[in-house]
Amino acid sequence: MVKINPEPFRVVNIVAILISLVGLVAVILLSSWTFYQSSKENKNNWNFYPNDHKHFEKTIDDLRTQLKDIEDWRKTVDKARNTSFNSDEHEHLSRLKRSVKEIVTHEYKSSGTIYTHWGSNSCPNSGAQLLYNGVVAAGYNGHTGGGADYQCLPHKPQYGYKNPGAQYTTKLGGSSMYGTEYRGDSIYPFKNDNNDGKSLNQMDSVCAVCYVPVRSITLMIPAWRECPTGWTLEYNGYLMASHYKQHRSNFVCVDEMPESKESGENTSGGSYLYPVEGICGAIPCPHYSDGLELTCVVCTK
């Protein structure tokens, strides 16, 4: 039996262990170096340039401003919740809500509507805008031709062509327009609140053209004083037209508390407005009463 010397194997084992230890140390050193480089690179990536710092600070300021606005709004809401309103304030808020609702509802659906407020210099409804005011005018009551409807003439005309003199009286012919007076004589249904308590009989009549941006339809209802459900009252009054023995005109709804022109009484007018009475016959009575003055109302929607 051959005897084997174990010494060379011990040497081999020691060498193998040493090589393993060196490899392990090398792996550890390499891993450490790689981690160091990676950390260094990440650190560099987090550095801000001066402009980046300014942008970051501006963003922070904007966020702080928005947070302050939100906090102010929250305080306002909390205050509103804890506030008690009296009846007048509640009514004001209700009107405001209705106005906002009308604007939102009709903003893109309506181009507005226009009506003439006969007998007034202004537009009474809070939602109506005054386009202009003036005097009521029409053709002469004794002429067989010319215009038959009443017009609202502005106080200050804008002329173009100018040919002085009344050409309508010449052989060339023409047309004419005259101022209009209120005529009541023995029939006078109006209130004198806007005329210092004085009668408007033979006073020069006035008018105003009104624009309502949040509604699109105008309706004048004869013999009514109130608007249908869902409609807005602009004003109410009495029907007026030319005298039944004069040439016909259109019917207009004159405010129940009419105003007159500042010049006061003037009997030189060529056109007149008289209250209108309903006469039984084809008009159904007893729903109507024979000879009573007919009311009217102007509504928008």
mmCIF file with all atom_site columns, N, CA, C and O in Angstrom, residues 102 105-115 127 210-219 230-232 234 299-301:
data_model
loop_
_atom_site.group_PDB
_atom_site.id
_atom_site.type_symbol
_atom_site.label_atom_id
_atom_site.label_alt_id
_atom_site.label_comp_id
_atom_site.label_asym_id
_atom_site.label_entity_id
_atom_site.label_seq_id
_atom_site.pdbx_PDB_ins_code
_atom_site.Cartn_x
_atom_site.Cartn_y
_atom_site.Cartn_z
_atom_site.occupancy
_atom_site.B_iso_or_equiv
_atom_site.pdbx_formal_charge
_atom_site.auth_seq_id
_atom_site.auth_comp_id
_atom_site.auth_asym_id
_atom_site.auth_atom_id
_atom_site.pdbx_PDB_model_num
ATOM 1   N N  . GLU A 1 102 ? -82.400 84.337  -14.543 1.00 0.00 ? 102 GLU A N  1
ATOM 2   C CA . GLU A 1 102 ? -82.848 84.798  -15.859 1.00 0.00 ? 102 GLU A CA 1
ATOM 3   C C  . GLU A 1 102 ? -81.675 85.025  -16.787 1.00 0.00 ? 102 GLU A C  1
ATOM 4   O O  . GLU A 1 102 ? -81.702 84.660  -17.957 1.00 0.00 ? 102 GLU A O  1
ATOM 5   N N  . THR A 1 105 ? -80.219 81.656  -17.764 1.00 0.00 ? 105 THR A N  1
ATOM 6   C CA . THR A 1 105 ? -81.135 80.913  -18.632 1.00 0.00 ? 105 THR A CA 1
ATOM 7   C C  . THR A 1 105 ? -81.184 81.491  -20.037 1.00 0.00 ? 105 THR A C  1
ATOM 8   O O  . THR A 1 105 ? -81.221 80.768  -21.019 1.00 0.00 ? 105 THR A O  1
ATOM 9   N N  . HIS A 1 106 ? -81.153 82.829  -20.137 1.00 0.00 ? 106 HIS A N  1
ATOM 10  C CA . HIS A 1 106 ? -81.385 83.457  -21.428 1.00 0.00 ? 106 HIS A CA 1
ATOM 11  C C  . HIS A 1 106 ? -80.129 84.004  -22.080 1.00 0.00 ? 106 HIS A C  1
ATOM 12  O O  . HIS A 1 106 ? -80.194 84.554  -23.171 1.00 0.00 ? 106 HIS A O  1
ATOM 13  N N  . GLU A 1 107 ? -78.962 83.826  -21.436 1.00 0.00 ? 107 GLU A N  1
ATOM 14  C CA . GLU A 1 107 ? -77.747 84.465  -21.948 1.00 0.00 ? 107 GLU A CA 1
ATOM 15  C C  . GLU A 1 107 ? -77.460 84.066  -23.384 1.00 0.00 ? 107 GLU A C  1
ATOM 16  O O  . GLU A 1 107 ? -77.071 84.889  -24.211 1.00 0.00 ? 107 GLU A O  1
ATOM 17  N N  . TYR A 1 108 ? -77.630 82.782  -23.686 1.00 0.00 ? 108 TYR A N  1
ATOM 18  C CA . TYR A 1 108 ? -77.330 82.307  -25.026 1.00 0.00 ? 108 TYR A CA 1
ATOM 19  C C  . TYR A 1 108 ? -78.591 81.982  -25.822 1.00 0.00 ? 108 TYR A C  1
ATOM 20  O O  . TYR A 1 108 ? -78.495 81.478  -26.928 1.00 0.00 ? 108 TYR A O  1
ATOM 21  N N  . LYS A 1 109 ? -79.746 82.243  -25.259 1.00 0.00 ? 109 LYS A N  1
ATOM 22  C CA . LYS A 1 109 ? -80.987 81.890  -25.942 1.00 0.00 ? 109 LYS A CA 1
ATOM 23  C C  . LYS A 1 109 ? -81.750 83.103  -26.426 1.00 0.00 ? 109 LYS A C  1
ATOM 24  O O  . LYS A 1 109 ? -82.640 82.980  -27.240 1.00 0.00 ? 109 LYS A O  1
ATOM 25  N N  . SER A 1 110 ? -81.438 84.280  -25.898 1.00 0.00 ? 110 SER A N  1
ATOM 26  C CA . SER A 1 110 ? -82.263 85.444  -26.177 1.00 0.00 ? 110 SER A CA 1
ATOM 27  C C  . SER A 1 110 ? -81.413 86.614  -26.642 1.00 0.00 ? 110 SER A C  1
ATOM 28  O O  . SER A 1 110 ? -80.320 86.844  -26.137 1.00 0.00 ? 110 SER A O  1
ATOM 29  N N  . SER A 1 111 ? -81.932 87.343  -27.618 1.00 0.00 ? 111 SER A N  1
ATOM 30  C CA . SER A 1 111 ? -81.271 88.565  -28.061 1.00 0.00 ? 111 SER A CA 1
ATOM 31  C C  . SER A 1 111 ? -81.977 89.784  -27.486 1.00 0.00 ? 111 SER A C  1
ATOM 32  O O  . SER A 1 111 ? -81.664 90.905  -27.839 1.00 0.00 ? 111 SER A O  1
ATOM 33  N N  . GLY A 1 112 ? -82.959 89.574  -26.615 1.00 0.00 ? 112 GLY A N  1
ATOM 34  C CA . GLY A 1 112 ? -83.664 90.667  -25.966 1.00 0.00 ? 112 GLY A CA 1
ATOM 35  C C  . GLY A 1 112 ? -84.927 91.067  -26.713 1.00 0.00 ? 112 GLY A C  1
ATOM 36  O O  . GLY A 1 112 ? -85.236 90.562  -27.791 1.00 0.00 ? 112 GLY A O  1
ATOM 37  N N  . THR A 1 113 ? -85.685 91.980  -26.107 1.00 0.00 ? 113 THR A N  1
ATOM 38  C CA . THR A 1 113 ? -86.914 92.488  -26.724 1.00 0.00 ? 113 THR A CA 1
ATOM 39  C C  . THR A 1 113 ? -87.028 93.980  -26.448 1.00 0.00 ? 113 THR A C  1
ATOM 40  O O  . THR A 1 113 ? -86.448 94.501  -25.484 1.00 0.00 ? 113 THR A O  1
ATOM 41  N N  . ILE A 1 114 ? -87.764 94.673  -27.301 1.00 0.00 ? 114 ILE A N  1
ATOM 42  C CA . ILE A 1 114 ? -87.927 96.123  -27.201 1.00 0.00 ? 114 ILE A CA 1
ATOM 43  C C  . ILE A 1 114 ? -89.418 96.466  -27.142 1.00 0.00 ? 114 ILE A C  1
ATOM 44  O O  . ILE A 1 114 ? -90.225 95.845  -27.836 1.00 0.00 ? 114 ILE A O  1
ATOM 45  N N  . TYR A 1 115 ? -89.769 97.419  -26.294 1.00 0.00 ? 115 TYR A N  1
ATOM 46  C CA . TYR A 1 115 ? -91.147 97.903  -26.266 1.00 0.00 ? 115 TYR A CA 1
ATOM 47  C C  . TYR A 1 115 ? -91.134 99.415  -26.024 1.00 0.00 ? 115 TYR A C  1
ATOM 48  O O  . TYR A 1 115 ? -90.143 99.974  -25.533 1.00 0.00 ? 115 TYR A O  1
ATOM 49  N N  . GLY A 1 127 ? -85.056 95.478  -14.861 1.00 0.00 ? 127 GLY A N  1
ATOM 50  C CA . GLY A 1 127 ? -84.267 94.764  -15.854 1.00 0.00 ? 127 GLY A CA 1
ATOM 51  C C  . GLY A 1 127 ? -84.271 95.411  -17.215 1.00 0.00 ? 127 GLY A C  1
ATOM 52  O O  . GLY A 1 127 ? -83.601 94.946  -18.138 1.00 0.00 ? 127 GLY A O  1
ATOM 53  N N  . CYS A 1 210 ? -87.707 101.087 -24.550 1.00 0.00 ? 210 CYS A N  1
ATOM 54  C CA . CYS A 1 210 ? -86.999 100.283 -23.552 1.00 0.00 ? 210 CYS A CA 1
ATOM 55  C C  . CYS A 1 210 ? -86.508 98.962  -24.157 1.00 0.00 ? 210 CYS A C  1
ATOM 56  O O  . CYS A 1 210 ? -87.200 98.355  -24.983 1.00 0.00 ? 210 CYS A O  1
ATOM 57  N N  . TYR A 1 211 ? -85.346 98.539  -23.696 1.00 0.00 ? 211 TYR A N  1
ATOM 58  C CA . TYR A 1 211 ? -84.756 97.270  -24.144 1.00 0.00 ? 211 TYR A CA 1
ATOM 59  C C  . TYR A 1 211 ? -84.592 96.348  -22.948 1.00 0.00 ? 211 TYR A C  1
ATOM 60  O O  . TYR A 1 211 ? -84.031 96.732  -21.924 1.00 0.00 ? 211 TYR A O  1
ATOM 61  N N  . VAL A 1 212 ? -85.095 95.125  -23.086 1.00 0.00 ? 212 VAL A N  1
ATOM 62  C CA . VAL A 1 212 ? -84.971 94.120  -22.025 1.00 0.00 ? 212 VAL A CA 1
ATOM 63  C C  . VAL A 1 212 ? -84.043 93.011  -22.546 1.00 0.00 ? 212 VAL A C  1
ATOM 64  O O  . VAL A 1 212 ? -84.442 92.226  -23.409 1.00 0.00 ? 212 VAL A O  1
ATOM 65  N N  . PRO A 1 213 ? -82.799 92.939  -22.084 1.00 0.00 ? 213 PRO A N  1
ATOM 66  C CA . PRO A 1 213 ? -81.832 91.988  -22.657 1.00 0.00 ? 213 PRO A CA 1
ATOM 67  C C  . PRO A 1 213 ? -82.071 90.539  -22.279 1.00 0.00 ? 213 PRO A C  1
ATOM 68  O O  . PRO A 1 213 ? -81.604 89.637  -22.978 1.00 0.00 ? 213 PRO A O  1
ATOM 69  N N  . VAL A 1 214 ? -82.784 90.271  -21.187 1.00 0.00 ? 214 VAL A N  1
ATOM 70  C CA . VAL A 1 214 ? -82.906 88.888  -20.707 1.00 0.00 ? 214 VAL A CA 1
ATOM 71  C C  . VAL A 1 214 ? -84.219 88.230  -21.099 1.00 0.00 ? 214 VAL A C  1
ATOM 72  O O  . VAL A 1 214 ? -84.498 87.120  -20.680 1.00 0.00 ? 214 VAL A O  1
ATOM 73  N N  . ARG A 1 215 ? -85.053 88.931  -21.878 1.00 0.00 ? 215 ARG A N  1
ATOM 74  C CA . ARG A 1 215 ? -86.289 88.329  -22.369 1.00 0.00 ? 215 ARG A CA 1
ATOM 75  C C  . ARG A 1 215 ? -86.417 88.622  -23.855 1.00 0.00 ? 215 ARG A C  1
ATOM 76  O O  . ARG A 1 215 ? -85.797 89.556  -24.355 1.00 0.00 ? 215 ARG A O  1
ATOM 77  N N  . SER A 1 216 ? -87.200 87.833  -24.554 1.00 0.00 ? 216 SER A N  1
ATOM 78  C CA . SER A 1 216 ? -87.180 87.918  -26.020 1.00 0.00 ? 216 SER A CA 1
ATOM 79  C C  . SER A 1 216 ? -88.538 88.225  -26.651 1.00 0.00 ? 216 SER A C  1
ATOM 80  O O  . SER A 1 216 ? -88.614 88.388  -27.860 1.00 0.00 ? 216 SER A O  1
ATOM 81  N N  . ILE A 1 217 ? -89.606 88.306  -25.858 1.00 0.00 ? 217 ILE A N  1
ATOM 82  C CA . ILE A 1 217 ? -90.939 88.514  -26.417 1.00 0.00 ? 217 ILE A CA 1
ATOM 83  C C  . ILE A 1 217 ? -91.644 89.630  -25.660 1.00 0.00 ? 217 ILE A C  1
ATOM 84  O O  . ILE A 1 217 ? -91.568 89.703  -24.427 1.00 0.00 ? 217 ILE A O  1
ATOM 85  N N  . THR A 1 218 ? -92.334 90.499  -26.396 1.00 0.00 ? 218 THR A N  1
ATOM 86  C CA . THR A 1 218 ? -93.169 91.548  -25.794 1.00 0.00 ? 218 THR A CA 1
ATOM 87  C C  . THR A 1 218 ? -94.629 91.295  -26.140 1.00 0.00 ? 218 THR A C  1
ATOM 88  O O  . THR A 1 218 ? -94.954 90.975  -27.283 1.00 0.00 ? 218 THR A O  1
ATOM 89  N N  . LEU A 1 219 ? -95.475 91.433  -25.144 1.00 0.00 ? 219 LEU A N  1
ATOM 90  C CA . LEU A 1 219 ? -96.904 91.185  -25.344 1.00 0.00 ? 219 LEU A CA 1
ATOM 91  C C  . LEU A 1 219 ? -97.708 92.308  -24.693 1.00 0.00 ? 219 LEU A C  1
ATOM 92  O O  . LEU A 1 219 ? -97.527 92.610  -23.521 1.00 0.00 ? 219 LEU A O  1
ATOM 93  N N  . GLY A 1 230 ? -95.765 83.281  -15.536 1.00 0.00 ? 230 GLY A N  1
ATOM 94  C CA . GLY A 1 230 ? -94.480 83.083  -16.206 1.00 0.00 ? 230 GLY A CA 1
ATOM 95  C C  . GLY A 1 230 ? -94.001 84.294  -16.989 1.00 0.00 ? 230 GLY A C  1
ATOM 96  O O  . GLY A 1 230 ? -92.879 84.299  -17.496 1.00 0.00 ? 230 GLY A O  1
ATOM 97  N N  . TRP A 1 231 ? -94.827 85.342  -17.079 1.00 0.00 ? 231 TRP A N  1
ATOM 98  C CA . TRP A 1 231 ? -94.456 86.562  -17.782 1.00 0.00 ? 231 TRP A CA 1
ATOM 99  C C  . TRP A 1 231 ? -94.101 87.654  -16.780 1.00 0.00 ? 231 TRP A C  1
ATOM 100 O O  . TRP A 1 231 ? -94.543 87.626  -15.630 1.00 0.00 ? 231 TRP A O  1
ATOM 101 N N  . THR A 1 232 ? -93.306 88.635  -17.231 1.00 0.00 ? 232 THR A N  1
ATOM 102 C CA . THR A 1 232 ? -92.869 89.731  -16.367 1.00 0.00 ? 232 THR A CA 1
ATOM 103 C C  . THR A 1 232 ? -93.638 91.007  -16.697 1.00 0.00 ? 232 THR A C  1
ATOM 104 O O  . THR A 1 232 ? -93.738 91.400  -17.856 1.00 0.00 ? 232 THR A O  1
ATOM 105 N N  . GLU A 1 234 ? -94.146 94.754  -17.204 1.00 0.00 ? 234 GLU A N  1
ATOM 106 C CA . GLU A 1 234 ? -93.363 95.958  -17.476 1.00 0.00 ? 234 GLU A CA 1
ATOM 107 C C  . GLU A 1 234 ? -94.126 97.188  -16.983 1.00 0.00 ? 234 GLU A C  1
ATOM 108 O O  . GLU A 1 234 ? -93.579 98.011  -16.267 1.00 0.00 ? 234 GLU A O  1
ATOM 109 N N  . CYS A 1 299 ? -96.293 93.062  -21.126 1.00 0.00 ? 299 CYS A N  1
ATOM 110 C CA . CYS A 1 299 ? -95.567 91.964  -20.477 1.00 0.00 ? 299 CYS A CA 1
ATOM 111 C C  . CYS A 1 299 ? -94.417 91.504  -21.378 1.00 0.00 ? 299 CYS A C  1
ATOM 112 O O  . CYS A 1 299 ? -94.472 91.647  -22.605 1.00 0.00 ? 299 CYS A O  1
ATOM 113 N N  . THR A 1 300 ? -93.388 90.955  -20.767 1.00 0.00 ? 300 THR A N  1
ATOM 114 C CA . THR A 1 300 ? -92.264 90.383  -21.524 1.00 0.00 ? 300 THR A CA 1
ATOM 115 C C  . THR A 1 300 ? -91.929 88.994  -20.985 1.00 0.00 ? 300 THR A C  1
ATOM 116 O O  . THR A 1 300 ? -92.222 88.671  -19.838 1.00 0.00 ? 300 THR A O  1
ATOM 117 N N  . LYS A 1 301 ? -91.316 88.208  -21.867 1.00 0.00 ? 301 LYS A N  1
ATOM 118 C CA . LYS A 1 301 ? -90.898 86.861  -21.455 1.00 0.00 ? 301 LYS A CA 1
ATOM 119 C C  . LYS A 1 301 ? -89.695 86.429  -22.283 1.00 0.00 ? 301 LYS A C  1
ATOM 120 O O  . LYS A 1 301 ? -89.632 86.702  -23.475 1.00 0.00 ? 301 LYS A O  1
#
